[in-house]
C-alpha atoms as an extended CHARMM CRD file, in Angstrom:
* protein
*
       197  EXT
         1         1  MET       CA            -82.4490000000       16.5110000000       -1.4820000000  PROA      1               0.0000000000
         2         2  TYR       CA            -84.7390000000       19.4360000000       -2.4010000000  PROA      2               0.0000000000
         3         3  GLN       CA            -84.3880000000       18.7110000000       -6.1080000000  PROA      3               0.0000000000
         4         4  THR       CA            -84.8990000000       14.9520000000       -5.5940000000  PROA      4               0.0000000000
         5         5  LEU       CA            -88.0410000000       15.5710000000       -3.5540000000  PROA      5               0.0000000000
         6         6  ALA       CA            -89.4600000000       18.1090000000       -6.0140000000  PROA      6               0.0000000000
         7         7  GLU       CA            -88.5660000000       16.3980000000       -9.2980000000  PROA      7               0.0000000000
         8         8  ARG       CA            -88.5800000000       12.6900000000       -8.3210000000  PROA      8               0.0000000000
         9         9  PRO       CA            -91.2490000000       12.2520000000       -5.6450000000  PROA      9               0.0000000000
        10        10  LEU       CA            -91.8330000000        8.5760000000       -6.4290000000  PROA      10              0.0000000000
        11        11  MET       CA            -88.2280000000        7.7960000000       -5.5520000000  PROA      11              0.0000000000
        12        12  THR       CA            -88.5540000000        9.6340000000       -2.2410000000  PROA      12              0.0000000000
        13        13  MET       CA            -91.8720000000        7.9460000000       -1.4940000000  PROA      13              0.0000000000
        14        14  ALA       CA            -90.4140000000        4.5130000000       -2.3580000000  PROA      14              0.0000000000
        15        15  MET       CA            -87.4780000000        5.0760000000        0.0020000000  PROA      15              0.0000000000
        16        16  LEU       CA            -89.8700000000        6.0710000000        2.7820000000  PROA      16              0.0000000000
        17        17  GLY       CA            -91.9620000000        2.9710000000        2.0300000000  PROA      17              0.0000000000
        18        18  ILE       CA            -88.9030000000        0.7530000000        2.4090000000  PROA      18              0.0000000000
        19        19  ILE       CA            -88.0760000000        2.3940000000        5.7360000000  PROA      19              0.0000000000
        20        20  VAL       CA            -91.6590000000        1.9310000000        6.9440000000  PROA      20              0.0000000000
        21        21  ALA       CA            -91.6470000000       -1.7400000000        5.8770000000  PROA      21              0.0000000000
        22        22  ALA       CA            -88.3500000000       -2.3020000000        7.7080000000  PROA      22              0.0000000000
        23        23  CYS       CA            -89.7200000000       -0.6290000000       10.8490000000  PROA      23              0.0000000000
        24        24  VAL       CA            -92.9030000000       -2.7270000000       10.7320000000  PROA      24              0.0000000000
        25        25  ALA       CA            -90.8390000000       -5.8950000000       10.2930000000  PROA      25              0.0000000000
        26        26  ALA       CA            -88.6100000000       -4.8820000000       13.2220000000  PROA      26              0.0000000000
        27        27  TRP       CA            -91.6480000000       -4.1010000000       15.3700000000  PROA      27              0.0000000000
        28        28  LEU       CA            -93.2260000000       -7.4710000000       14.5860000000  PROA      28              0.0000000000
        29        29  LYS       CA            -89.9860000000       -9.1720000000       15.5630000000  PROA      29              0.0000000000
        30        30  THR       CA            -89.1290000000       -7.1410000000       18.6860000000  PROA      30              0.0000000000
        31        31  GLY       CA            -92.4390000000       -5.6260000000       19.7960000000  PROA      31              0.0000000000
        32        32  ARG       CA            -90.6400000000       -2.3440000000       20.5970000000  PROA      32              0.0000000000
        33        33  ARG       CA            -92.9860000000        0.6010000000       20.7660000000  PROA      33              0.0000000000
        34        34  ASP       CA            -90.4380000000        3.1770000000       19.4880000000  PROA      34              0.0000000000
        35        35  VAL       CA            -90.0130000000        1.1880000000       16.2540000000  PROA      35              0.0000000000
        36        36  LEU       CA            -93.8010000000        1.1840000000       15.7590000000  PROA      36              0.0000000000
        37        37  ILE       CA            -93.9040000000        4.9530000000       16.2860000000  PROA      37              0.0000000000
        38        38  ALA       CA            -91.1180000000        5.3660000000       13.7030000000  PROA      38              0.0000000000
        39        39  ALA       CA            -93.1660000000        3.2680000000       11.2330000000  PROA      39              0.0000000000
        40        40  ILE       CA            -96.2570000000        5.4230000000       11.8090000000  PROA      40              0.0000000000
        41        41  ILE       CA            -94.2800000000        8.6600000000       11.3840000000  PROA      41              0.0000000000
        42        42  GLY       CA            -92.6730000000        7.2930000000        8.1960000000  PROA      42              0.0000000000
        43        43  ALA       CA            -96.0810000000        6.2680000000        6.8430000000  PROA      43              0.0000000000
        44        44  CYS       CA            -97.3680000000        9.8140000000        7.4530000000  PROA      44              0.0000000000
        45        45  LEU       CA            -94.3810000000       11.2620000000        5.5990000000  PROA      45              0.0000000000
        46        46  ILE       CA            -95.2030000000        9.3620000000        2.3820000000  PROA      46              0.0000000000
        47        47  PRO       CA            -98.2580000000       11.4800000000        1.3930000000  PROA      47              0.0000000000
        48        48  ALA       CA            -96.4890000000       14.5840000000        2.7540000000  PROA      48              0.0000000000
        49        49  ALA       CA            -93.6410000000       13.9350000000        0.2940000000  PROA      49              0.0000000000
        50        50  GLY       CA            -96.1450000000       13.7020000000       -2.5730000000  PROA      50              0.0000000000
        51        51  TYR       CA            -97.8050000000       16.9460000000       -1.4940000000  PROA      51              0.0000000000
        52        52  LEU       CA            -94.4750000000       18.7800000000       -1.1990000000  PROA      52              0.0000000000
        53        53  ALA       CA            -93.4600000000       17.5800000000       -4.6610000000  PROA      53              0.0000000000
        54        54  ASP       CA            -96.6200000000       19.1850000000       -6.0550000000  PROA      54              0.0000000000
        55        55  VAL       CA            -96.0310000000       22.4450000000       -4.1910000000  PROA      55              0.0000000000
        56        56  LEU       CA            -92.2860000000       22.8690000000       -4.7930000000  PROA      56              0.0000000000
        57        57  VAL       CA            -91.3190000000       24.1050000000       -8.2550000000  PROA      57              0.0000000000
        58        58  THR       CA            -87.6500000000       23.8260000000       -9.1810000000  PROA      58              0.0000000000
        59        59  ASP       CA            -85.9450000000       26.0390000000      -11.7320000000  PROA      59              0.0000000000
        60        60  ARG       CA            -85.9380000000       23.1660000000      -14.2190000000  PROA      60              0.0000000000
        61        61  GLU       CA            -89.6870000000       22.5990000000      -13.7590000000  PROA      61              0.0000000000
        62        62  ARG       CA            -90.4320000000       26.3280000000      -14.1370000000  PROA      62              0.0000000000
        63        63  ILE       CA            -88.4570000000       26.4740000000      -17.3810000000  PROA      63              0.0000000000
        64        64  GLU       CA            -90.3960000000       23.4590000000      -18.6790000000  PROA      64              0.0000000000
        65        65  GLN       CA            -93.6750000000       25.1910000000      -17.7420000000  PROA      65              0.0000000000
        66        66  ILE       CA            -92.6300000000       28.2690000000      -19.6970000000  PROA      66              0.0000000000
        67        67  VAL       CA            -91.7670000000       26.1800000000      -22.7730000000  PROA      67              0.0000000000
        68        68  TYR       CA            -95.2370000000       24.5960000000      -22.7580000000  PROA      68              0.0000000000
        69        69  GLU       CA            -96.9570000000       27.9440000000      -22.0760000000  PROA      69              0.0000000000
        70        70  VAL       CA            -95.2010000000       29.4970000000      -25.0770000000  PROA      70              0.0000000000
        71        71  ALA       CA            -96.1900000000       26.5330000000      -27.2780000000  PROA      71              0.0000000000
        72        72  GLU       CA            -99.8150000000       27.0450000000      -26.2430000000  PROA      72              0.0000000000
        73        73  ALA       CA            -99.6170000000       30.7740000000      -27.0020000000  PROA      73              0.0000000000
        74        74  VAL       CA            -98.1020000000       30.0700000000      -30.4330000000  PROA      74              0.0000000000
        75        75  GLU       CA           -100.8390000000       27.5260000000      -31.2100000000  PROA      75              0.0000000000
        76        76  ASN       CA           -103.4480000000       30.1500000000      -30.2650000000  PROA      76              0.0000000000
        77        77  ASN       CA           -101.6570000000       32.7240000000      -32.4590000000  PROA      77              0.0000000000
        78        78  ASP       CA           -101.3160000000       34.8930000000      -29.3420000000  PROA      78              0.0000000000
        79        79  VAL       CA            -98.1430000000       36.7410000000      -30.2970000000  PROA      79              0.0000000000
        80        80  ASP       CA            -98.2630000000       39.1090000000      -27.3100000000  PROA      80              0.0000000000
        81        81  THR       CA            -98.2860000000       36.2590000000      -24.7810000000  PROA      81              0.0000000000
        82        82  ALA       CA            -95.6510000000       34.2910000000      -26.6890000000  PROA      82              0.0000000000
        83        83  VAL       CA            -93.1980000000       37.2010000000      -26.7570000000  PROA      83              0.0000000000
        84        84  SER       CA            -93.9070000000       38.2320000000      -23.1470000000  PROA      84              0.0000000000
        85        85  TYR       CA            -91.4700000000       35.5050000000      -22.0290000000  PROA      85              0.0000000000
        86        86  LEU       CA            -88.6130000000       37.2370000000      -23.8770000000  PROA      86              0.0000000000
        87        87  ARG       CA            -86.2950000000       39.4800000000      -21.8530000000  PROA      87              0.0000000000
        88        88  SER       CA            -85.3570000000       42.3270000000      -24.2010000000  PROA      88              0.0000000000
        89        89  GLU       CA            -87.4880000000       44.6140000000      -26.3160000000  PROA      89              0.0000000000
        90        90  SER       CA            -85.3500000000       43.9560000000      -29.4090000000  PROA      90              0.0000000000
        91        91  LEU       CA            -85.8220000000       40.2000000000      -29.0070000000  PROA      91              0.0000000000
        92        92  ARG       CA            -89.5870000000       40.6600000000      -28.5320000000  PROA      92              0.0000000000
        93        93  ARG       CA            -89.7400000000       42.7060000000      -31.7710000000  PROA      93              0.0000000000
        94        94  ARG       CA            -87.7140000000       40.0870000000      -33.6430000000  PROA      94              0.0000000000
        95        95  ALA       CA            -89.9520000000       37.2290000000      -32.4640000000  PROA      95              0.0000000000
        96        96  ALA       CA            -93.1850000000       39.1840000000      -33.0070000000  PROA      96              0.0000000000
        97        97  ASP       CA            -92.0970000000       39.9860000000      -36.5700000000  PROA      97              0.0000000000
        98        98  GLU       CA            -91.3080000000       36.3330000000      -37.2190000000  PROA      98              0.0000000000
        99        99  LEU       CA            -94.4950000000       34.9530000000      -35.6310000000  PROA      99              0.0000000000
       100       100  SER       CA            -96.8020000000       37.4970000000      -37.2880000000  PROA      100             0.0000000000
       101       101  ARG       CA            -95.8180000000       36.1930000000      -40.7380000000  PROA      101             0.0000000000
       102       102  TYR       CA            -97.4720000000       32.8360000000      -39.9770000000  PROA      102             0.0000000000
       103       103  ARG       CA           -100.7970000000       31.4210000000      -38.8370000000  PROA      103             0.0000000000
       104       104  PHE       CA           -100.5200000000       28.3330000000      -36.6200000000  PROA      104             0.0000000000
       105       105  SER       CA           -103.2380000000       25.7020000000      -36.3180000000  PROA      105             0.0000000000
       106       106  MET       CA           -101.1080000000       23.4580000000      -34.0710000000  PROA      106             0.0000000000
       107       107  ALA       CA            -97.9130000000       23.8890000000      -32.0570000000  PROA      107             0.0000000000
       108       108  ARG       CA            -96.5430000000       21.0950000000      -29.8670000000  PROA      108             0.0000000000
       109       109  VAL       CA            -93.3580000000       20.3070000000      -27.9990000000  PROA      109             0.0000000000
       110       110  ASN       CA            -92.2630000000       16.9640000000      -29.4720000000  PROA      110             0.0000000000
       111       111  GLN       CA            -89.3630000000       16.3650000000      -27.1470000000  PROA      111             0.0000000000
       112       112  LEU       CA            -87.6870000000       18.4210000000      -24.4690000000  PROA      112             0.0000000000
       113       113  ARG       CA            -84.1790000000       17.1700000000      -25.2300000000  PROA      113             0.0000000000
       114       114  ARG       CA            -82.3260000000       18.9420000000      -22.4460000000  PROA      114             0.0000000000
       115       115  VAL       CA            -82.6230000000       21.6430000000      -19.8100000000  PROA      115             0.0000000000
       116       116  ASP       CA            -79.0980000000       22.5840000000      -18.7200000000  PROA      116             0.0000000000
       117       117  LEU       CA            -78.8020000000       24.8770000000      -15.7250000000  PROA      117             0.0000000000
       118       118  ILE       CA            -75.4470000000       26.6050000000      -16.0820000000  PROA      118             0.0000000000
       119       119  LYS       CA            -73.4640000000       26.1390000000      -12.8810000000  PROA      119             0.0000000000
       120       120  ASN       CA            -71.9610000000       29.1310000000      -11.0810000000  PROA      120             0.0000000000
       121       121  SER       CA            -73.6850000000       31.6670000000      -13.3170000000  PROA      121             0.0000000000
       122       122  PHE       CA            -74.9780000000       34.8510000000      -11.7550000000  PROA      122             0.0000000000
       123       123  PRO       CA            -77.6930000000       35.6620000000      -12.4430000000  PROA      123             0.0000000000
       124       124  PRO       CA            -78.6750000000       32.0130000000      -13.0060000000  PROA      124             0.0000000000
       125       125  GLU       CA            -78.7430000000       30.9540000000      -16.6580000000  PROA      125             0.0000000000
       126       126  ALA       CA            -79.9940000000       27.9110000000      -18.5300000000  PROA      126             0.0000000000
       127       127  GLU       CA            -79.9520000000       26.5180000000      -22.0540000000  PROA      127             0.0000000000
       128       128  VAL       CA            -82.8300000000       24.4380000000      -23.3810000000  PROA      128             0.0000000000
       129       129  GLU       CA            -82.9710000000       22.3270000000      -26.5300000000  PROA      129             0.0000000000
       130       130  LEU       CA            -86.2410000000       20.9230000000      -27.7980000000  PROA      130             0.0000000000
       131       131  SER       CA            -87.9620000000       19.7610000000      -30.9340000000  PROA      131             0.0000000000
       132       132  VAL       CA            -91.2840000000       21.2880000000      -31.8910000000  PROA      132             0.0000000000
       133       133  LYS       CA            -93.9750000000       20.3460000000      -34.3650000000  PROA      133             0.0000000000
       134       134  VAL       CA            -96.2740000000       22.9470000000      -35.9250000000  PROA      134             0.0000000000
       135       135  ASP       CA            -99.0010000000       23.0570000000      -38.5390000000  PROA      135             0.0000000000
       136       136  VAL       CA            -98.4010000000       26.4280000000      -40.1360000000  PROA      136             0.0000000000
       137       137  SER       CA            -99.5120000000       28.6460000000      -43.0050000000  PROA      137             0.0000000000
       138       138  GLU       CA            -97.8950000000       31.8030000000      -44.3150000000  PROA      138             0.0000000000
       139       139  ARG       CA           -100.2210000000       34.7630000000      -43.9650000000  PROA      139             0.0000000000
       140       140  SER       CA            -99.2020000000       35.8880000000      -47.4430000000  PROA      140             0.0000000000
       141       141  GLY       CA            -97.5810000000       33.1590000000      -49.4650000000  PROA      141             0.0000000000
       142       142  ALA       CA            -97.7640000000       29.7310000000      -50.9690000000  PROA      142             0.0000000000
       143       143  LEU       CA            -97.0440000000       27.7830000000      -47.7980000000  PROA      143             0.0000000000
       144       144  GLN       CA           -100.4540000000       26.6420000000      -46.5280000000  PROA      144             0.0000000000
       145       145  ASN       CA           -101.2470000000       24.2000000000      -43.7030000000  PROA      145             0.0000000000
       146       146  VAL       CA            -97.8800000000       22.4460000000      -43.7090000000  PROA      146             0.0000000000
       147       147  ARG       CA            -96.5480000000       20.3340000000      -40.8420000000  PROA      147             0.0000000000
       148       148  VAL       CA            -93.0450000000       21.4360000000      -39.8730000000  PROA      148             0.0000000000
       149       149  VAL       CA            -90.7070000000       19.9120000000      -37.2860000000  PROA      149             0.0000000000
       150       150  ARG       CA            -87.9150000000       22.1650000000      -36.0070000000  PROA      150             0.0000000000
       151       151  ARG       CA            -85.1340000000       22.0950000000      -33.4340000000  PROA      151             0.0000000000
       152       152  LEU       CA            -85.2560000000       25.0660000000      -31.1000000000  PROA      152             0.0000000000
       153       153  VAL       CA            -82.5310000000       26.2580000000      -28.7070000000  PROA      153             0.0000000000
       154       154  LEU       CA            -83.4520000000       28.7580000000      -25.9980000000  PROA      154             0.0000000000
       155       155  LYS       CA            -81.1310000000       30.6490000000      -23.6610000000  PROA      155             0.0000000000
       156       156  PHE       CA            -82.7150000000       31.6900000000      -20.3480000000  PROA      156             0.0000000000
       157       157  VAL       CA            -81.7380000000       33.9860000000      -17.4870000000  PROA      157             0.0000000000
       158       158  LYS       CA            -83.4390000000       34.2510000000      -14.1080000000  PROA      158             0.0000000000
       159       159  VAL       CA            -84.4890000000       37.8400000000      -13.4610000000  PROA      159             0.0000000000
       160       160  GLY       CA            -86.3940000000       39.4820000000      -10.6820000000  PROA      160             0.0000000000
       161       161  ASP       CA            -86.3580000000       40.0740000000       -6.9860000000  PROA      161             0.0000000000
       162       162  GLY       CA            -82.6510000000       40.2840000000       -6.2490000000  PROA      162             0.0000000000
       163       163  ASP       CA            -80.7310000000       37.8860000000       -4.0530000000  PROA      163             0.0000000000
       164       164  ASP       CA            -83.6840000000       36.0300000000       -2.5360000000  PROA      164             0.0000000000
       165       165  GLY       CA            -84.0280000000       33.7770000000       -5.5950000000  PROA      165             0.0000000000
       166       166  ASN       CA            -87.6960000000       34.6360000000       -6.1980000000  PROA      166             0.0000000000
       167       167  GLY       CA            -87.2840000000       35.7700000000       -9.7750000000  PROA      167             0.0000000000
       168       168  ASP       CA            -88.6800000000       34.2310000000      -12.9280000000  PROA      168             0.0000000000
       169       169  TRP       CA            -87.0100000000       32.9110000000      -16.0350000000  PROA      169             0.0000000000
       170       170  LYS       CA            -86.8980000000       34.9220000000      -19.2780000000  PROA      170             0.0000000000
       171       171  VAL       CA            -85.5500000000       33.9920000000      -22.6980000000  PROA      171             0.0000000000
       172       172  ILE       CA            -82.5140000000       36.1050000000      -23.6010000000  PROA      172             0.0000000000
       173       173  ASP       CA            -81.8840000000       34.5360000000      -27.0230000000  PROA      173             0.0000000000
       174       174  TYR       CA            -83.1820000000       31.8160000000      -29.3000000000  PROA      174             0.0000000000
       175       175  ALA       CA            -82.4410000000       30.0830000000      -32.5790000000  PROA      175             0.0000000000
       176       176  HSD       CA            -84.2430000000       27.4330000000      -34.5880000000  PROA      176             0.0000000000
       177       177  PHE       CA            -83.0250000000       24.9910000000      -37.2080000000  PROA      177             0.0000000000
       178       178  PRO       CA            -84.1470000000       21.9250000000      -39.1330000000  PROA      178             0.0000000000
       179       179  ILE       CA            -84.4180000000       18.8670000000      -36.9170000000  PROA      179             0.0000000000
       180       180  THR       CA            -81.2060000000       17.5030000000      -38.4810000000  PROA      180             0.0000000000
       181       181  GLY       CA            -78.4530000000       19.1600000000      -40.4330000000  PROA      181             0.0000000000
       182       182  GLY       CA            -77.4630000000       22.7810000000      -40.7560000000  PROA      182             0.0000000000
       183       183  ALA       CA            -79.4220000000       25.9740000000      -41.2140000000  PROA      183             0.0000000000
       184       184  ASP       CA            -82.0060000000       26.4040000000      -43.9530000000  PROA      184             0.0000000000
       185       185  SER       CA            -83.8040000000       29.4690000000      -45.3550000000  PROA      185             0.0000000000
       186       186  TYR       CA            -86.2450000000       29.4980000000      -42.4040000000  PROA      186             0.0000000000
       187       187  SER       CA            -83.5710000000       29.1870000000      -39.6980000000  PROA      187             0.0000000000
       188       188  THR       CA            -82.6740000000       31.9280000000      -37.2730000000  PROA      188             0.0000000000
       189       189  GLN       CA            -79.3550000000       32.3270000000      -35.5290000000  PROA      189             0.0000000000
       190       190  PHE       CA            -78.6140000000       33.6120000000      -32.0600000000  PROA      190             0.0000000000
       191       191  SER       CA            -78.7140000000       37.3950000000      -32.0190000000  PROA      191             0.0000000000
       192       192  GLY       CA            -75.6710000000       37.6680000000      -29.7760000000  PROA      192             0.0000000000
       193       193  ALA       CA            -77.3110000000       40.6600000000      -28.1260000000  PROA      193             0.0000000000
       194       194  ASN       CA            -77.7960000000       38.9660000000      -24.7620000000  PROA      194             0.0000000000
       195       195  ALA       CA            -74.5670000000       40.0740000000      -23.1030000000  PROA      195             0.0000000000
       196       196  GLY       CA            -76.2880000000       42.7660000000      -21.0570000000  PROA      196             0.0000000000
       197       197  TYR       CA            -79.5740000000       40.8520000000      -20.8070000000  PROA      197             0.0000000000
């Protein structure tokens, strides 16, 4: 129910609307005061459900936020912010080295293909696949202001404040490839160094 309320508030609000309409119809037919009170309470819950959906942030929504925050940092050529979402120092160095070779004038998430929360993992883990579009130039090279579309796969782990679930998500590994087909000369593979996070 929590996930439905947080991620699909319109569905929750529509269900409450149906209940309210049924209570109003029953009240008009029977004149019972308790049915009218139920309709009023249900009507008050509709905006409350919308408010709660804005306030509650699920793991899936937080991961999506991070993906868009990283895209914004890459577009602004803010390497420090972009790599701050990575868990290990070796992964941050790898990404910083890769990003510093390029100058980005645009970086967008084309499509967030999937956000898979891995069941029964402790600490919680997730895998995300997305396609990105960038306008990029090599800082030293022939590639200048070229639009590139890539497929990116990110592996996340939730780290932080112990058992209370109030941690945040960090990337523990990533790889990128052409949008279709196998690896090319610009592709990266998973580092495999995420076993200890």
